[in-house]
Coordinates of C-alpha atoms in Angstrom, one line a residue:
M1 CA 86.4 82.3 -57.4
N2 CA 83.4 81.4 -57.0
A3 CA 82.4 83.1 -53.3
P4 CA 79.0 82.5 -51.9
A5 CA 76.7 85.7 -51.3
R6 CA 77.1 86.5 -47.5
R7 CA 74.3 88.2 -46.1
P8 CA 75.2 91.6 -46.5
R9 CA 76.0 94.5 -44.4
S10 CA 73.6 97.3 -44.2
V11 CA 74.6 100.5 -46.0
R12 CA 74.0 103.7 -43.9
P13 CA 71.3 106.3 -45.3
L14 CA 71.8 109.3 -46.6
I15 CA 72.8 111.5 -44.0
A16 CA 73.4 115.2 -46.0
L17 CA 71.4 116.4 -49.0
T18 CA 73.4 118.2 -51.7
A19 CA 75.3 121.1 -51.1
L20 CA 77.5 123.4 -51.5
V21 CA 80.5 122.7 -48.3
G22 CA 81.6 126.7 -48.4
G23 CA 85.2 126.8 -46.7
L24 CA 85.2 122.8 -46.0
L25 CA 88.1 121.7 -48.7
A26 CA 90.3 124.2 -49.3
S27 CA 91.6 125.0 -53.1
A28 CA 94.1 125.8 -55.0
A29 CA 94.8 124.9 -59.1
G30 CA 97.4 125.7 -61.6
A31 CA 99.2 123.8 -64.1
T32 CA 102.8 122.4 -64.9
T33 CA 104.1 121.6 -67.8
A34 CA 107.9 118.7 -67.5
Q35 CA 109.2 115.9 -69.0
A36 CA 108.6 113.3 -68.8
A37 CA 111.2 110.6 -67.4
A38 CA 110.8 108.1 -69.4
S39 CA 110.9 104.3 -69.0
G40 CA 113.1 104.0 -71.5
P41 CA 115.1 104.6 -74.8
T42 CA 113.0 106.6 -77.6
P43 CA 114.1 105.5 -81.2
P44 CA 116.6 105.0 -82.3
I45 CA 117.8 102.0 -80.8
P46 CA 120.6 102.4 -78.6
G47 CA 123.7 101.7 -79.5
P48 CA 126.5 99.5 -78.2
A49 CA 126.7 99.6 -74.0
G50 CA 130.3 99.8 -72.5
L51 CA 133.1 96.7 -71.7
P52 CA 132.2 94.9 -69.1
V53 CA 134.2 95.7 -65.8
P54 CA 137.3 94.3 -64.8
A55 CA 137.1 91.4 -62.3
E56 CA 140.5 93.7 -60.9
L57 CA 138.6 96.6 -60.3
A58 CA 135.1 95.3 -59.5
A59 CA 135.7 96.0 -55.2
T60 CA 137.0 99.5 -55.5
L61 CA 134.4 101.0 -58.1
A62 CA 131.4 103.5 -56.1
Y63 CA 127.9 101.5 -56.4
A64 CA 124.5 102.6 -55.5
A65 CA 121.4 100.8 -54.1
C66 CA 119.6 98.7 -56.9
V67 CA 116.2 98.7 -54.2
A68 CA 115.1 101.4 -51.7
G69 CA 116.0 100.6 -48.4
G70 CA 118.8 98.2 -49.3
E71 CA 119.0 94.7 -49.7
T72 CA 117.4 92.5 -46.6
A73 CA 116.8 89.1 -44.6
A74 CA 115.5 87.4 -47.6
D75 CA 117.6 88.1 -49.7
G76 CA 120.8 86.9 -47.9
A77 CA 118.6 83.6 -47.9
V78 CA 118.8 83.6 -51.4
A79 CA 121.7 84.1 -51.5
N80 CA 122.9 81.6 -49.5
A81 CA 120.0 79.1 -51.4
V82 CA 121.5 79.3 -54.8
R83 CA 125.4 80.1 -53.7
P84 CA 126.7 76.4 -53.8
N85 CA 125.2 76.1 -57.6
M86 CA 126.2 78.8 -58.7
N87 CA 129.9 78.3 -61.3
G88 CA 129.5 81.8 -63.5
A89 CA 132.9 83.0 -64.4
R90 CA 131.7 86.2 -63.2
L91 CA 129.8 86.0 -60.5
G92 CA 129.8 82.5 -59.2
R93 CA 129.8 81.6 -55.6
S94 CA 130.8 85.2 -54.1
V95 CA 127.0 85.7 -55.0
N96 CA 125.7 88.1 -51.8
A97 CA 122.4 90.0 -50.4
Y98 CA 123.2 93.5 -52.5
N99 CA 123.7 90.7 -55.4
V100 CA 120.5 89.1 -54.5
S101 CA 118.8 92.7 -54.1
C102 CA 119.9 93.7 -57.5
A103 CA 118.4 91.1 -59.3
R104 CA 115.1 90.9 -57.2
A105 CA 114.9 94.3 -58.4
I106 CA 115.4 93.6 -62.3
T107 CA 113.0 90.6 -62.0
R108 CA 109.9 92.9 -60.4
T109 CA 110.6 95.5 -62.9
V110 CA 110.3 92.4 -66.3
K111 CA 107.7 90.5 -64.3
G112 CA 105.4 94.1 -64.2
R113 CA 105.9 94.3 -66.8
G114 CA 103.9 91.1 -67.9
L115 CA 106.7 89.3 -69.4
D116 CA 107.5 85.4 -69.6
K117 CA 110.4 84.8 -66.7
R118 CA 112.8 84.1 -70.0
A119 CA 113.3 87.6 -70.6
A120 CA 113.9 88.5 -66.6
V121 CA 117.1 85.4 -67.3
I122 CA 118.3 87.2 -70.1
A123 CA 117.9 90.8 -68.5
V124 CA 119.9 89.0 -65.1
T125 CA 122.1 87.1 -67.3
T126 CA 123.2 91.0 -68.9
A127 CA 123.8 92.4 -65.4
I128 CA 125.7 90.0 -64.2
T129 CA 128.2 90.1 -67.4
E130 CA 128.5 93.7 -67.6
S131 CA 128.9 94.4 -63.4
T132 CA 128.2 91.2 -61.9
L133 CA 124.8 92.6 -60.7
H134 CA 126.4 96.2 -59.4
N135 CA 124.5 99.4 -59.7
Y136 CA 127.9 101.2 -60.7
T137 CA 127.5 105.2 -60.3
V138 CA 130.9 105.5 -62.1
A139 CA 132.2 104.5 -65.7
T140 CA 135.3 102.7 -66.5
D141 CA 134.9 102.3 -70.3
H142 CA 134.3 105.6 -71.5
D143 CA 130.3 106.9 -70.4
S144 CA 129.3 103.3 -69.4
L145 CA 127.2 103.1 -65.8
G146 CA 124.9 101.0 -63.6
L147 CA 124.0 97.2 -63.8
F148 CA 123.7 97.4 -68.2
Q149 CA 126.8 99.2 -68.0
Q150 CA 124.5 101.0 -70.5
R151 CA 125.9 104.3 -72.4
P152 CA 124.8 107.4 -72.4
S153 CA 126.3 109.3 -75.2
Q154 CA 125.0 106.0 -77.7
G155 CA 121.2 106.8 -76.4
W156 CA 120.1 104.6 -73.6
G157 CA 119.4 107.3 -71.1
T158 CA 120.4 110.3 -69.0
P159 CA 123.6 109.0 -66.5
A160 CA 121.0 109.7 -64.0
Q161 CA 118.0 107.2 -65.2
L162 CA 120.8 104.8 -66.3
V163 CA 121.7 104.1 -62.5
D164 CA 118.3 103.3 -61.8
P165 CA 118.0 100.1 -62.2
V166 CA 114.2 100.2 -63.1
Y167 CA 114.5 102.1 -66.1
A168 CA 117.5 100.9 -66.8
T169 CA 116.1 97.5 -67.1
N170 CA 112.9 98.7 -68.5
A171 CA 115.2 100.7 -71.5
F172 CA 117.1 97.4 -72.0
V173 CA 114.0 95.1 -72.2
N174 CA 112.8 97.8 -74.5
A175 CA 115.4 97.2 -76.9
M176 CA 115.3 93.2 -76.4
L177 CA 111.7 93.9 -77.5
R178 CA 112.6 95.9 -81.0
K179 CA 115.2 93.8 -82.1
F180 CA 113.5 90.7 -81.2
P181 CA 109.8 91.4 -82.4
N182 CA 107.0 89.1 -82.2
N183 CA 108.3 87.1 -79.4
S184 CA 111.4 85.7 -81.1
W185 CA 113.6 86.1 -77.9
M186 CA 111.6 83.0 -76.3
S187 CA 113.6 81.1 -78.6
G188 CA 117.0 81.0 -79.2
D189 CA 120.7 81.3 -77.1
I190 CA 120.5 83.5 -74.4
G191 CA 124.1 84.1 -74.4
A192 CA 123.6 85.5 -78.6
I193 CA 120.8 87.2 -77.5
C194 CA 121.9 89.3 -75.1
Q195 CA 125.3 90.3 -77.3
K196 CA 122.7 91.3 -79.8
V197 CA 121.5 93.6 -77.6
Q198 CA 124.6 95.4 -75.8
V199 CA 126.9 94.9 -79.1
S200 CA 129.3 94.1 -77.1
A201 CA 133.0 93.5 -77.6
V202 CA 133.4 90.4 -75.5
P203 CA 130.4 88.1 -77.4
D204 CA 131.2 85.2 -75.9
A205 CA 130.9 86.5 -72.1
Y206 CA 127.1 86.3 -71.7
G207 CA 126.7 82.6 -72.3
R208 CA 128.5 81.7 -69.2
E209 CA 126.2 83.3 -67.2
V210 CA 123.1 81.9 -68.3
H211 CA 122.6 78.8 -65.3
D212 CA 123.3 81.2 -62.3
A213 CA 121.1 84.0 -64.2
Q214 CA 118.5 81.0 -64.2
L215 CA 119.1 80.0 -60.6
L216 CA 118.6 83.6 -59.1
V217 CA 115.7 84.1 -61.7
D218 CA 114.2 80.7 -60.6
A219 CA 114.3 81.7 -56.4
L220 CA 113.2 85.4 -57.1
W221 CA 110.6 84.6 -59.3
S222 CA 107.6 82.9 -57.4
G223 CA 109.7 82.8 -53.7
S224 CA 109.7 86.3 -52.6
A225 CA 106.6 87.1 -51.8
D226 CA 106.8 91.3 -52.7
L227 CA 107.1 89.0 -56.4
G228 CA 103.4 87.6 -55.8
V229 CA 102.0 87.7 -59.8
L230 CA 98.4 89.5 -59.7
D231 CA 95.3 87.1 -60.9
F232 CA 92.2 88.7 -61.8
Y233 CA 89.0 87.7 -62.1
L234 CA 87.1 90.3 -64.2
S235 CA 82.8 90.0 -64.6
D236 CA 80.5 91.5 -66.8
D237 CA 78.1 91.2 -65.5
Q238 CA 77.1 93.0 -62.4
G239 CA 74.7 90.2 -60.8
S240 CA 77.3 87.5 -61.1
T241 CA 78.9 85.9 -58.7
A242 CA 81.2 84.4 -60.5
A243 CA 83.7 85.4 -62.7
T244 CA 82.4 85.6 -66.6
R245 CA 86.1 86.0 -68.6
A246 CA 89.3 84.2 -68.9
V247 CA 91.4 84.5 -65.0
F248 CA 94.4 86.0 -66.4
Q249 CA 97.5 87.2 -64.6
Y250 CA 98.9 91.7 -65.1
G251 CA 102.0 92.9 -62.8
N252 CA 102.3 91.3 -58.5
S253 CA 102.3 92.8 -55.5
P254 CA 102.3 94.9 -53.8
M255 CA 101.2 96.3 -57.0
V256 CA 97.8 98.5 -56.9
P257 CA 95.3 97.4 -59.6
I258 CA 93.9 100.2 -61.8
K259 CA 91.9 100.1 -64.7
G260 CA 90.8 102.5 -67.4
D261 CA 89.8 103.4 -71.3
W262 CA 93.5 103.9 -72.7
D263 CA 93.1 104.2 -76.3
G264 CA 89.3 105.5 -76.6
D265 CA 87.3 102.3 -77.0
G266 CA 84.6 102.1 -75.1
K267 CA 86.8 99.7 -73.0
D268 CA 88.2 99.3 -70.0
T269 CA 91.8 97.4 -69.6
V270 CA 93.6 96.9 -66.8
S271 CA 96.6 98.3 -65.8
T272 CA 98.7 98.5 -62.2
Y273 CA 101.0 101.3 -60.3
D274 CA 103.9 100.5 -58.4
P275 CA 104.2 102.4 -55.0
T276 CA 107.8 101.6 -54.8
S277 CA 108.7 102.7 -57.7
G278 CA 106.1 105.6 -58.4
R279 CA 105.6 104.1 -62.3
F280 CA 102.8 103.3 -63.5
Y281 CA 102.6 99.6 -66.0
I282 CA 99.4 100.3 -69.0
S283 CA 98.2 97.9 -71.2
N284 CA 95.4 97.6 -73.9
D285 CA 95.6 94.1 -73.5
P286 CA 91.7 92.9 -72.6
T287 CA 93.4 89.5 -71.3
G288 CA 96.7 91.4 -68.7
G289 CA 99.4 91.1 -71.4
Q290 CA 102.7 93.1 -71.4
A291 CA 103.0 96.3 -70.2
Q292 CA 102.8 98.8 -73.2
Y293 CA 103.8 102.3 -71.4
V294 CA 105.8 102.1 -68.7
F295 CA 106.5 105.7 -66.9
P296 CA 106.9 107.3 -63.4
Y297 CA 104.9 109.3 -62.5
G298 CA 104.2 111.5 -58.7
D299 CA 106.6 110.0 -55.9
P300 CA 106.7 106.7 -54.6
N301 CA 103.9 105.9 -52.3
A302 CA 101.4 108.4 -53.3
V303 CA 98.4 107.5 -54.5
P304 CA 96.9 106.4 -58.0
F305 CA 93.6 107.1 -58.9
V306 CA 92.2 107.3 -62.7
G307 CA 90.1 109.5 -65.2
D308 CA 89.5 111.7 -68.8
W309 CA 90.2 115.1 -67.5
D310 CA 90.0 116.7 -71.4
G311 CA 86.9 114.7 -72.8
D312 CA 89.0 113.2 -75.4
G313 CA 87.3 109.5 -74.4
K314 CA 90.9 108.1 -73.3
D315 CA 91.4 108.1 -69.6
N316 CA 94.5 108.8 -67.7
V317 CA 96.2 108.9 -65.0
G318 CA 96.9 110.7 -61.9
V319 CA 98.2 111.3 -58.3
R320 CA 97.3 112.2 -55.4
M321 CA 100.3 113.7 -52.7
G322 CA 99.3 115.6 -50.0
N323 CA 95.6 117.1 -50.4
V324 CA 96.8 117.6 -54.1
F325 CA 95.4 116.2 -56.9
Y326 CA 98.2 115.4 -59.8
M327 CA 96.0 115.1 -63.3
R328 CA 98.6 113.8 -65.9
T329 CA 97.0 116.0 -69.4
S330 CA 99.6 114.6 -71.9
A331 CA 98.1 111.1 -73.7
V332 CA 99.7 107.9 -71.6
T333 CA 101.9 106.6 -75.3
S334 CA 103.4 110.1 -74.9
A335 CA 106.7 111.0 -73.7
T336 CA 106.4 114.2 -72.3
E337 CA 104.6 115.2 -69.8
T338 CA 101.4 118.1 -69.0
T339 CA 100.0 118.4 -65.8
Q340 CA 97.0 119.9 -64.0
M341 CA 96.6 120.1 -60.5
V342 CA 94.1 120.8 -57.7
A343 CA 93.7 121.4 -53.8
Y344 CA 91.1 119.5 -52.9
G345 CA 90.2 117.9 -49.7
D346 CA 92.4 116.3 -46.6
A347 CA 95.5 113.9 -46.3
P348 CA 93.9 111.0 -45.0
M349 CA 90.4 111.2 -47.5
R350 CA 91.2 108.7 -50.6
P351 CA 90.6 110.4 -53.7
L352 CA 88.8 109.9 -56.8
A353 CA 87.6 110.8 -60.0
G354 CA 83.9 110.6 -62.0
D355 CA 81.7 112.0 -64.8
W356 CA 79.3 112.7 -62.5
D357 CA 77.2 115.4 -64.6
G358 CA 77.2 113.5 -67.8
D359 CA 80.1 115.9 -69.8
G360 CA 82.0 113.6 -70.5
K361 CA 84.5 114.3 -68.7
D362 CA 85.9 113.7 -65.5
T363 CA 86.3 115.5 -62.3
V364 CA 88.6 115.0 -58.7
S365 CA 86.4 114.7 -55.4
A366 CA 87.3 112.4 -52.5
Y367 CA 85.5 109.8 -50.1
D368 CA 86.7 110.2 -46.3
P369 CA 87.6 106.7 -44.6
A370 CA 87.0 107.9 -40.7
S371 CA 83.5 109.3 -41.9
G372 CA 82.2 107.1 -44.6
R373 CA 81.5 110.1 -46.5
F374 CA 81.8 111.1 -50.4
Y375 CA 83.1 114.4 -50.8
I376 CA 81.7 115.4 -54.7
S377 CA 82.6 118.0 -56.8
N378 CA 81.8 118.6 -60.5
N379 CA 84.6 122.3 -61.3
P380 CA 87.9 120.5 -62.7
G381 CA 89.2 123.5 -60.7
S382 CA 87.5 124.2 -57.5
G383 CA 88.1 123.0 -53.7
Q384 CA 84.9 123.4 -53.2
A385 CA 82.1 120.0 -52.7
Q386 CA 78.5 119.9 -53.9
F387 CA 77.2 117.1 -52.0
F388 CA 78.3 115.3 -49.5
F389 CA 77.0 111.9 -48.2
A390 CA 77.8 108.6 -46.5
Y391 CA 77.1 105.3 -48.1
G392 CA 77.7 102.1 -46.1
D393 CA 80.6 101.7 -43.4
P394 CA 83.5 104.1 -42.4
N395 CA 87.1 102.4 -43.7
A396 CA 85.3 100.6 -46.2
V397 CA 87.2 100.2 -50.0
P398 CA 85.7 103.3 -52.6
L399 CA 84.5 103.4 -55.7
V400 CA 83.2 104.5 -58.7
G401 CA 81.1 103.5 -61.4
D402 CA 78.5 103.6 -64.5
W403 CA 76.6 101.4 -63.2
D404 CA 73.6 101.9 -65.3
G405 CA 74.6 103.7 -68.6
D406 CA 73.9 106.8 -67.7
G407 CA 76.5 108.0 -69.0
K408 CA 77.4 109.4 -65.4
D409 CA 79.9 108.0 -62.8
N410 CA 78.1 107.6 -58.8
V411 CA 79.6 105.7 -56.4
G412 CA 80.3 102.2 -54.5
V413 CA 81.7 100.9 -51.7
R414 CA 83.2 97.1 -51.4
M415 CA 83.0 95.8 -47.2
G416 CA 83.6 92.3 -46.6
N417 CA 83.9 90.8 -49.8
V418 CA 80.7 92.5 -50.7
F419 CA 80.2 94.8 -53.6
Y420 CA 77.2 98.5 -52.8
M421 CA 76.4 100.4 -56.2
R422 CA 75.2 103.6 -55.5
T423 CA 72.4 103.7 -58.4
S424 CA 70.2 106.6 -56.9
P425 CA 71.9 109.7 -58.6
V426 CA 74.6 111.6 -56.0
T427 CA 72.6 114.8 -56.0
S428 CA 69.6 113.3 -55.1
G429 CA 68.6 112.9 -51.5
T430 CA 67.2 108.9 -51.8
E431 CA 69.5 105.9 -52.1
T432 CA 68.7 103.1 -53.9
T433 CA 71.7 100.6 -53.9
R434 CA 72.4 97.4 -56.0
L435 CA 75.2 94.3 -54.6
V436 CA 76.6 91.8 -55.2
A437 CA 78.9 89.6 -53.1
Y438 CA 82.6 88.8 -55.2
G439 CA 85.0 87.3 -54.1
D440 CA 86.7 86.9 -50.7
A441 CA 87.4 89.9 -48.4
G442 CA 91.2 90.2 -48.4
D443 CA 90.7 90.9 -52.5
L444 CA 91.6 94.0 -54.1
P445 CA 88.4 95.4 -56.0
V446 CA 88.8 96.8 -59.8
V447 CA 85.3 97.5 -61.5
G448 CA 85.3 99.3 -64.8
D449 CA 83.0 98.4 -68.6
W450 CA 85.8 95.7 -70.1
D451 CA 83.0 94.6 -72.3
G452 CA 82.2 98.1 -74.1
D453 CA 78.4 98.0 -72.8
H454 CA 78.4 101.6 -70.9
K455 CA 78.1 99.6 -68.0
D456 CA 81.0 99.2 -64.8
S457 CA 80.8 95.8 -63.5
Q458 CA 82.8 94.3 -60.8
G459 CA 85.9 92.6 -61.1
I460 CA 88.7 91.8 -58.0
A461 CA 92.6 91.3 -58.4
R462 CA 94.4 88.6 -55.6

């Protein structure tokens, strides 16, 4: 991580002064309110799940894909690798690529929450027992559905939610964490833990599948490219070329690192956005830890951004889809969802948000990678830019931060392994820059106020 400082690339001078760009950016604003699709059940703790799907019926029931695009060749390779050693009563040596894809969906969801691998083994054990790793869309025992045979009538979720493997896994994990507080699920018999969560009429069935679940999770936890854990290297010193904080892990590739002051304590913490599911994994723990809040917002493969939209001192999430910015105004702790939206810029532009004028509220802006120009707006309801200028080279990675602690955000770019932080105001016709080489060119940049000193500084995830 102690990357040597490289010779910085030249940062191009400001080529357009403060201007009102009339007609350049389309404007459309509105507000909507909708019920959020929660990431897991809400109190009280759900009741019993359904009975395991009988083996004689399993082949006749309809089931859905567990991952977008279905199983892959890599899933087939994992199935072939573990099959000779599988010996459980439910799945055993009949394991195939589809089953592995379902185990992958479960494992990836658990890992994305920052939980220990044992949580994935517990969840996969349960799914093998209940459904032989099939995402069943029809019920055999009352109204039980999905990988975990969870029942809508018992408070696990709606039928549509329970056949969503990410939701179903989060629902299971949420119930486990509530029934086994203080990480007590980290010890004890796994079969007994599964039974306490599921409240099954066949309590002895789970223990027979632990061995097979362990094989699958071991193969998927670190052996799959899209499960690569993200290591975060954060610095409290803008001039430091090395991390000043202990390195920690949170989320996994291909999740996108984000940061925000979610609880209003004046310090940013790292969180992630999963483009494959459209879910945010929010943590208030400065060392990563576990995601406290998990929820979907927008469509998969939207572009995430973060800002304090109402000036309450707490950040919230947003996504850009097409040229429309959607800003979630309900708290990340809330099970309901309220949204503001505004059309701004063109679809290829990258979304930004910052408190450009120091009023305590962030407003959306945009960066054009084709030209290297920033389009800055102080109007939360307008699609017009007040200030536009070029900074850095085209196709740089845009950044936003309060570099000098004056309460006003500014822009920056990352080119190669160098962070360039523009210290002159966005309203200024002159340009001053601070720069530091940090990490490697292929790392994912993230900037935030990690220590609460009101100044943002650099970090990377790899």
